[in-house]
Short mmCIF file of C-alpha atoms in Angstrom, two decimals:
data_model
loop_
_atom_site.label_atom_id
_atom_site.label_comp_id
_atom_site.label_asym_id
_atom_site.label_seq_id
_atom_site.Cartn_x
_atom_site.Cartn_y
_atom_site.Cartn_z
CA MET H 5 8.14 -14.30 8.49
CA SER H 6 11.87 -15.35 8.94
CA GLU H 7 14.68 -14.23 6.63
CA ILE H 8 15.02 -17.75 5.37
CA ASP H 9 11.36 -18.04 4.67
CA THR H 10 11.49 -14.80 2.78
CA GLU H 11 14.42 -15.93 0.71
CA ALA H 12 12.65 -19.12 -0.18
CA LEU H 13 9.72 -16.98 -1.49
CA TRP H 14 11.83 -14.87 -3.92
CA ALA H 15 13.41 -18.18 -5.06
CA LEU H 16 9.94 -19.41 -5.84
CA VAL H 17 8.96 -16.51 -7.95
CA ARG H 18 12.32 -16.08 -9.72
CA PRO H 19 11.06 -18.10 -12.78
CA HIS H 20 8.62 -15.31 -13.42
CA THR H 21 10.63 -12.39 -12.37
CA GLY H 22 14.09 -13.22 -13.73
CA GLU H 23 17.03 -11.50 -11.88
CA GLN H 24 15.56 -9.41 -8.92
CA HIS H 25 17.31 -6.19 -8.86
CA ALA H 26 15.41 -4.55 -5.95
CA ILE H 27 12.61 -5.61 -3.54
CA GLU H 28 10.87 -2.72 -2.05
CA PRO H 29 8.37 -3.79 0.83
CA THR H 30 5.08 -1.94 0.78
CA ARG H 31 2.29 -1.48 3.25
CA GLY H 32 -0.23 -4.35 3.40
CA ASN H 33 -2.34 -5.88 6.17
CA GLY H 34 -3.90 -8.95 4.61
CA SER H 35 -0.72 -10.83 3.34
CA ASP H 36 2.55 -11.76 4.81
CA VAL H 37 4.58 -9.90 2.12
CA THR H 38 3.59 -7.12 -0.35
CA ALA H 39 6.51 -5.58 -2.31
CA LEU H 40 7.36 -3.88 -5.54
CA VAL H 41 9.91 -6.03 -7.30
CA LYS H 42 12.05 -4.34 -9.84
CA CYS H 43 13.50 -7.25 -11.84
CA GLU H 44 14.74 -8.63 -15.28
CA HIS H 45 11.27 -9.24 -16.76
CA GLY H 46 10.01 -5.80 -15.68
CA PRO H 47 8.60 -4.35 -12.41
CA VAL H 48 5.87 -6.43 -10.70
CA PHE H 49 3.78 -5.99 -7.54
CA VAL H 50 3.98 -9.25 -5.37
CA LYS H 51 1.66 -10.39 -2.73
CA ALA H 52 2.36 -13.58 -0.78
CA CYS H 53 1.45 -15.53 2.37
CA ALA H 54 2.33 -18.74 3.93
CA ASN H 55 0.71 -21.56 2.22
CA ARG H 56 -1.19 -23.09 5.09
CA PRO H 57 -5.13 -23.08 5.76
CA GLY H 58 -6.71 -19.97 6.97
CA GLY H 59 -7.98 -16.72 5.98
CA ARG H 60 -4.90 -15.21 4.35
CA ARG H 61 -4.45 -18.09 2.03
CA ALA H 62 -8.26 -18.16 1.37
CA SER H 63 -7.85 -14.36 0.44
CA ILE H 64 -5.06 -14.88 -1.95
CA VAL H 65 -6.88 -17.63 -3.62
CA ARG H 66 -10.04 -15.50 -4.18
CA GLU H 67 -8.14 -12.52 -5.48
CA ARG H 68 -6.32 -14.89 -8.06
CA LEU H 69 -9.70 -16.24 -9.07
CA VAL H 70 -11.49 -13.16 -9.31
CA ASN H 71 -8.68 -11.13 -11.30
CA ALA H 72 -9.82 -11.99 -14.89
CA ALA H 73 -13.49 -10.52 -13.99
CA VAL H 74 -12.19 -7.33 -12.45
CA ARG H 75 -9.41 -6.37 -14.82
CA PRO H 76 -11.60 -3.31 -16.23
CA VAL H 77 -11.03 -1.77 -12.88
CA SER H 78 -8.13 -3.62 -11.36
CA PRO H 79 -4.20 -4.38 -12.23
CA ALA H 80 -3.90 -7.54 -14.09
CA LEU H 81 -2.62 -10.61 -12.55
CA ARG H 82 0.43 -11.71 -14.50
CA TRP H 83 1.34 -14.96 -12.97
CA HIS H 84 0.95 -16.92 -9.47
CA ALA H 85 3.30 -19.42 -7.97
CA GLU H 86 2.84 -21.88 -5.17
CA ASN H 87 4.77 -24.63 -3.37
CA ASP H 88 4.45 -26.31 0.06
CA ASP H 89 5.57 -23.00 1.84
CA TRP H 90 4.32 -20.05 0.00
CA ILE H 91 1.64 -19.01 -2.42
CA ALA H 92 2.29 -15.78 -4.39
CA LEU H 93 0.63 -13.47 -7.06
CA GLY H 94 2.39 -11.03 -9.31
CA PHE H 95 0.41 -8.15 -10.70
CA ASP H 96 1.11 -5.40 -13.10
CA VAL H 97 2.47 -2.22 -11.48
CA VAL H 98 0.03 0.74 -12.02
CA GLU H 99 1.11 4.44 -11.61
CA GLY H 100 -1.13 6.16 -9.24
CA ARG H 101 -1.66 7.73 -5.86
CA SER H 102 -4.08 7.18 -3.00
CA SER H 103 -7.34 8.83 -3.42
CA ASN H 104 -8.38 11.63 -1.02
CA PHE H 105 -11.74 11.26 0.58
CA GLY H 106 -11.89 14.68 2.27
CA PRO H 107 -14.79 17.06 1.89
CA GLU H 108 -12.93 19.36 -0.63
CA SER H 109 -11.25 16.55 -2.67
CA LYS H 110 -11.57 16.75 -6.45
CA ASP H 111 -11.09 12.75 -6.47
CA LEU H 112 -14.61 12.00 -5.25
CA HIS H 113 -16.10 12.19 -8.77
CA VAL H 114 -13.59 9.73 -9.78
CA VAL H 115 -14.31 7.47 -6.67
CA VAL H 116 -18.02 7.23 -7.29
CA THR H 117 -17.33 6.61 -11.06
CA LEU H 118 -15.15 3.80 -10.05
CA LEU H 119 -17.56 2.38 -7.72
CA ASN H 120 -20.26 2.60 -10.54
CA ARG H 121 -18.01 0.59 -12.95
CA ILE H 122 -17.54 -2.06 -10.16
CA ALA H 123 -21.28 -2.35 -9.83
CA GLY H 124 -21.43 -2.87 -13.61
CA LEU H 125 -19.14 -5.84 -13.51
CA PRO H 126 -20.87 -9.11 -14.30
CA LEU H 127 -20.81 -11.63 -11.29
CA PRO H 128 -18.17 -14.21 -12.21
CA SER H 129 -18.92 -17.96 -11.65
CA GLU H 130 -16.14 -18.20 -9.24
CA ALA H 131 -18.15 -15.87 -6.92
CA SER H 132 -21.30 -17.62 -6.81
CA ASP H 133 -20.47 -19.25 -3.55
CA TRP H 134 -18.86 -16.15 -1.86
CA ARG H 135 -22.01 -15.08 -0.26
CA GLU H 136 -21.44 -11.83 1.70
CA SER H 137 -22.02 -12.65 5.34
CA ARG H 138 -19.79 -10.48 7.46
CA TRP H 139 -22.54 -8.20 8.58
CA ASP H 140 -25.05 -11.00 9.43
CA ARG H 141 -24.29 -11.50 13.11
CA PHE H 142 -24.51 -7.80 13.68
CA ALA H 143 -27.88 -7.42 11.93
CA GLY H 144 -31.21 -7.17 13.63
CA ASP H 145 -33.72 -10.05 13.55
CA GLY H 146 -34.41 -11.03 9.84
CA GLU H 147 -32.36 -8.09 8.53
CA ALA H 148 -29.33 -10.10 7.11
CA ALA H 149 -31.56 -11.10 4.23
CA LEU H 150 -31.62 -7.61 3.24
CA PHE H 151 -27.81 -7.81 2.42
CA GLU H 152 -28.26 -10.70 -0.08
CA GLY H 153 -27.86 -10.22 -3.79
CA GLU H 154 -26.26 -11.29 -6.99
CA SER H 155 -23.72 -8.37 -7.44
CA LEU H 156 -19.94 -8.66 -7.14
CA LEU H 157 -18.80 -6.65 -4.11
CA PHE H 158 -15.49 -5.02 -3.45
CA THR H 159 -16.14 -3.91 0.29
CA ASP H 160 -12.55 -2.89 1.00
CA ILE H 161 -13.31 0.77 0.34
CA ASN H 162 -10.60 3.03 1.59
CA PRO H 163 -8.45 5.84 0.16
CA ASP H 164 -5.45 3.47 -0.32
CA ASN H 165 -7.30 0.81 -2.34
CA LEU H 166 -9.01 3.35 -4.80
CA MET H 167 -6.07 4.59 -6.65
CA ILE H 168 -6.08 7.70 -9.10
CA GLY H 169 -3.65 7.84 -12.14
CA LYS H 170 -3.19 10.48 -14.75
CA THR H 171 -5.73 8.87 -17.16
CA ARG H 172 -7.77 6.32 -15.05
CA ALA H 173 -8.17 4.94 -11.69
CA TRP H 174 -8.17 1.46 -10.14
CA ALA H 175 -9.59 -0.53 -7.37
CA VAL H 176 -6.81 -2.58 -6.00
CA ASP H 177 -6.40 -5.33 -3.37
CA TRP H 178 -9.38 -7.56 -4.00
CA SER H 179 -8.62 -9.44 -0.85
CA TRP H 180 -12.18 -10.77 -0.12
CA PRO H 181 -14.60 -10.33 -3.03
CA THR H 182 -18.22 -11.31 -2.35
CA ARG H 183 -21.79 -11.80 -3.68
CA GLY H 184 -24.41 -9.64 -2.11
CA ALA H 185 -26.62 -6.51 -2.55
CA ALA H 186 -25.08 -4.02 -4.86
CA PHE H 187 -25.70 -1.04 -2.37
CA ILE H 188 -23.13 -2.41 0.14
CA ASP H 189 -20.26 -0.86 -1.83
CA PRO H 190 -21.72 2.80 -1.82
CA ALA H 191 -22.60 2.15 1.83
CA CYS H 192 -19.23 1.40 2.65
CA LEU H 193 -18.09 4.52 1.02
CA VAL H 194 -20.41 6.56 3.11
CA VAL H 195 -18.86 5.51 6.48
CA GLN H 196 -15.33 6.17 4.96
CA LEU H 197 -16.41 9.72 3.83
CA ILE H 198 -17.80 10.57 7.31
CA ALA H 199 -14.46 9.35 8.84
CA ALA H 200 -12.74 11.53 6.48
CA GLY H 201 -14.69 14.63 7.60
CA HIS H 202 -18.03 14.73 5.67
CA THR H 203 -21.27 15.24 7.29
CA PRO H 204 -23.60 12.21 6.97
CA GLU H 205 -25.56 14.17 4.63
CA SER H 206 -22.81 15.17 2.34
CA ALA H 207 -21.51 11.62 2.42
CA GLU H 208 -25.11 10.26 1.35
CA GLN H 209 -25.18 12.99 -1.43
CA TRP H 210 -21.99 11.35 -3.02
CA ALA H 211 -23.56 7.96 -2.60
CA ASP H 212 -26.61 9.25 -4.43
CA SER H 213 -24.22 9.23 -7.61
CA CYS H 214 -24.30 5.49 -7.44
CA LYS H 215 -27.02 3.62 -9.13
CA ALA H 216 -26.83 0.74 -6.76
CA TRP H 217 -27.48 3.27 -3.80
CA THR H 218 -30.50 4.87 -5.43
CA ASP H 219 -32.09 1.70 -6.35
CA ALA H 220 -31.85 0.10 -2.94
CA ASP H 221 -34.50 -0.28 -0.33
CA THR H 222 -34.01 2.27 2.36
CA ARG H 223 -34.92 -0.31 4.92
CA ALA H 224 -32.00 -2.27 3.86
CA ILE H 225 -29.67 0.84 4.00
CA ASP H 226 -31.10 1.60 7.43
CA ALA H 227 -30.35 -2.20 8.62
CA PHE H 228 -26.90 -2.08 7.02
CA ALA H 229 -25.98 1.17 8.77
CA ALA H 230 -27.06 -0.07 12.22
CA ALA H 231 -25.03 -3.54 11.48
CA THR H 232 -22.04 -1.62 10.40
CA ALA H 233 -22.13 0.54 13.68
CA ARG H 234 -22.26 -2.46 15.75
CA MET H 235 -19.67 -4.23 13.79
CA ASN H 236 -17.19 -1.37 14.12
CA ARG H 237 -17.93 -0.84 17.75
CA ALA H 238 -17.12 -4.51 18.47
CA PHE H 239 -13.93 -4.10 16.66
CA ALA H 240 -12.88 -1.00 18.56
CA ASP H 241 -13.77 -2.51 21.87
CA ARG H 242 -11.74 -5.39 21.03
CA ASN H 243 -8.74 -3.24 20.04
CA PRO H 244 -9.05 -0.19 22.26
CA THR H 245 -5.38 1.08 21.17
CA ALA H 246 -6.21 1.39 17.44
CA SER H 247 -7.39 4.89 17.27
CA TRP H 248 -8.60 4.36 13.68
CA LEU H 249 -11.19 1.57 14.65
CA GLY H 250 -12.45 3.93 17.14
CA ALA H 251 -13.03 6.56 14.59
CA MET H 252 -14.76 4.27 12.25
CA ALA H 253 -17.08 3.28 14.88
CA ASP H 254 -17.91 6.95 15.61
CA ALA H 255 -18.42 7.66 11.97
CA ALA H 256 -20.73 4.49 11.64
CA GLN H 257 -22.83 5.65 14.66
CA SER H 258 -23.20 9.25 13.34
CA TRP H 259 -24.47 7.87 10.22
CA VAL H 260 -27.01 5.68 12.16
CA ASP H 261 -28.15 8.82 14.22
CA HIS H 262 -28.46 10.86 11.04
CA ARG H 263 -30.77 8.14 9.33
CA ALA H 264 -32.80 7.93 12.63
CA ARG H 265 -33.88 11.54 12.60
#
């Protein structure tokens, strides 16, 4: 975004922030701007994107609509602001760090507890039309139906989005919540754990701590694993210089190979 556009954003949110003492950009791939703003009305985390049709705006809108339902596990939305140029969200700032998914990590008990809490959230009415469909085109014949369900899904499982504080944990960045089969969130964790150095057996043992996983049909998990491997390989082939995509594709394929034994 150009400097003048960014200045327009900070002018838009000033009624909510008051005087802005410091603006510290943070890492974020799904928005045009993510920043910690130290301001007159207390620190606030701001996410914003250009107010034009497309995936980024749709993501911001979903995150705003779902926040009331996910506040038991997520920072609260304080305000939102919108004009012809920008749409912005302001969240409570949480004190925490990224979780560690490594094989020896002591965070994993907290991580699976957090996924169980997400699985226990009621599906809000706003999400009734947000059917999970991202894996459908990578599924085998008739298998996409196995991914359907009535659970609220987070899906963006990664160490940065599952934050650990001194007394609690949070799932942050609800950029694309959907409605689908409850086992999908633990399944996404399995791939992440394998990519972090777990064997497929170890990763699935952690998923066993999630009721949504243990209640799932093994056929559905097999189909989802295969679809995930195809999806990640397609992404990696499309972006060969992004080594992390290749690592995720390799992790997903090792999971498929394990389940085929």
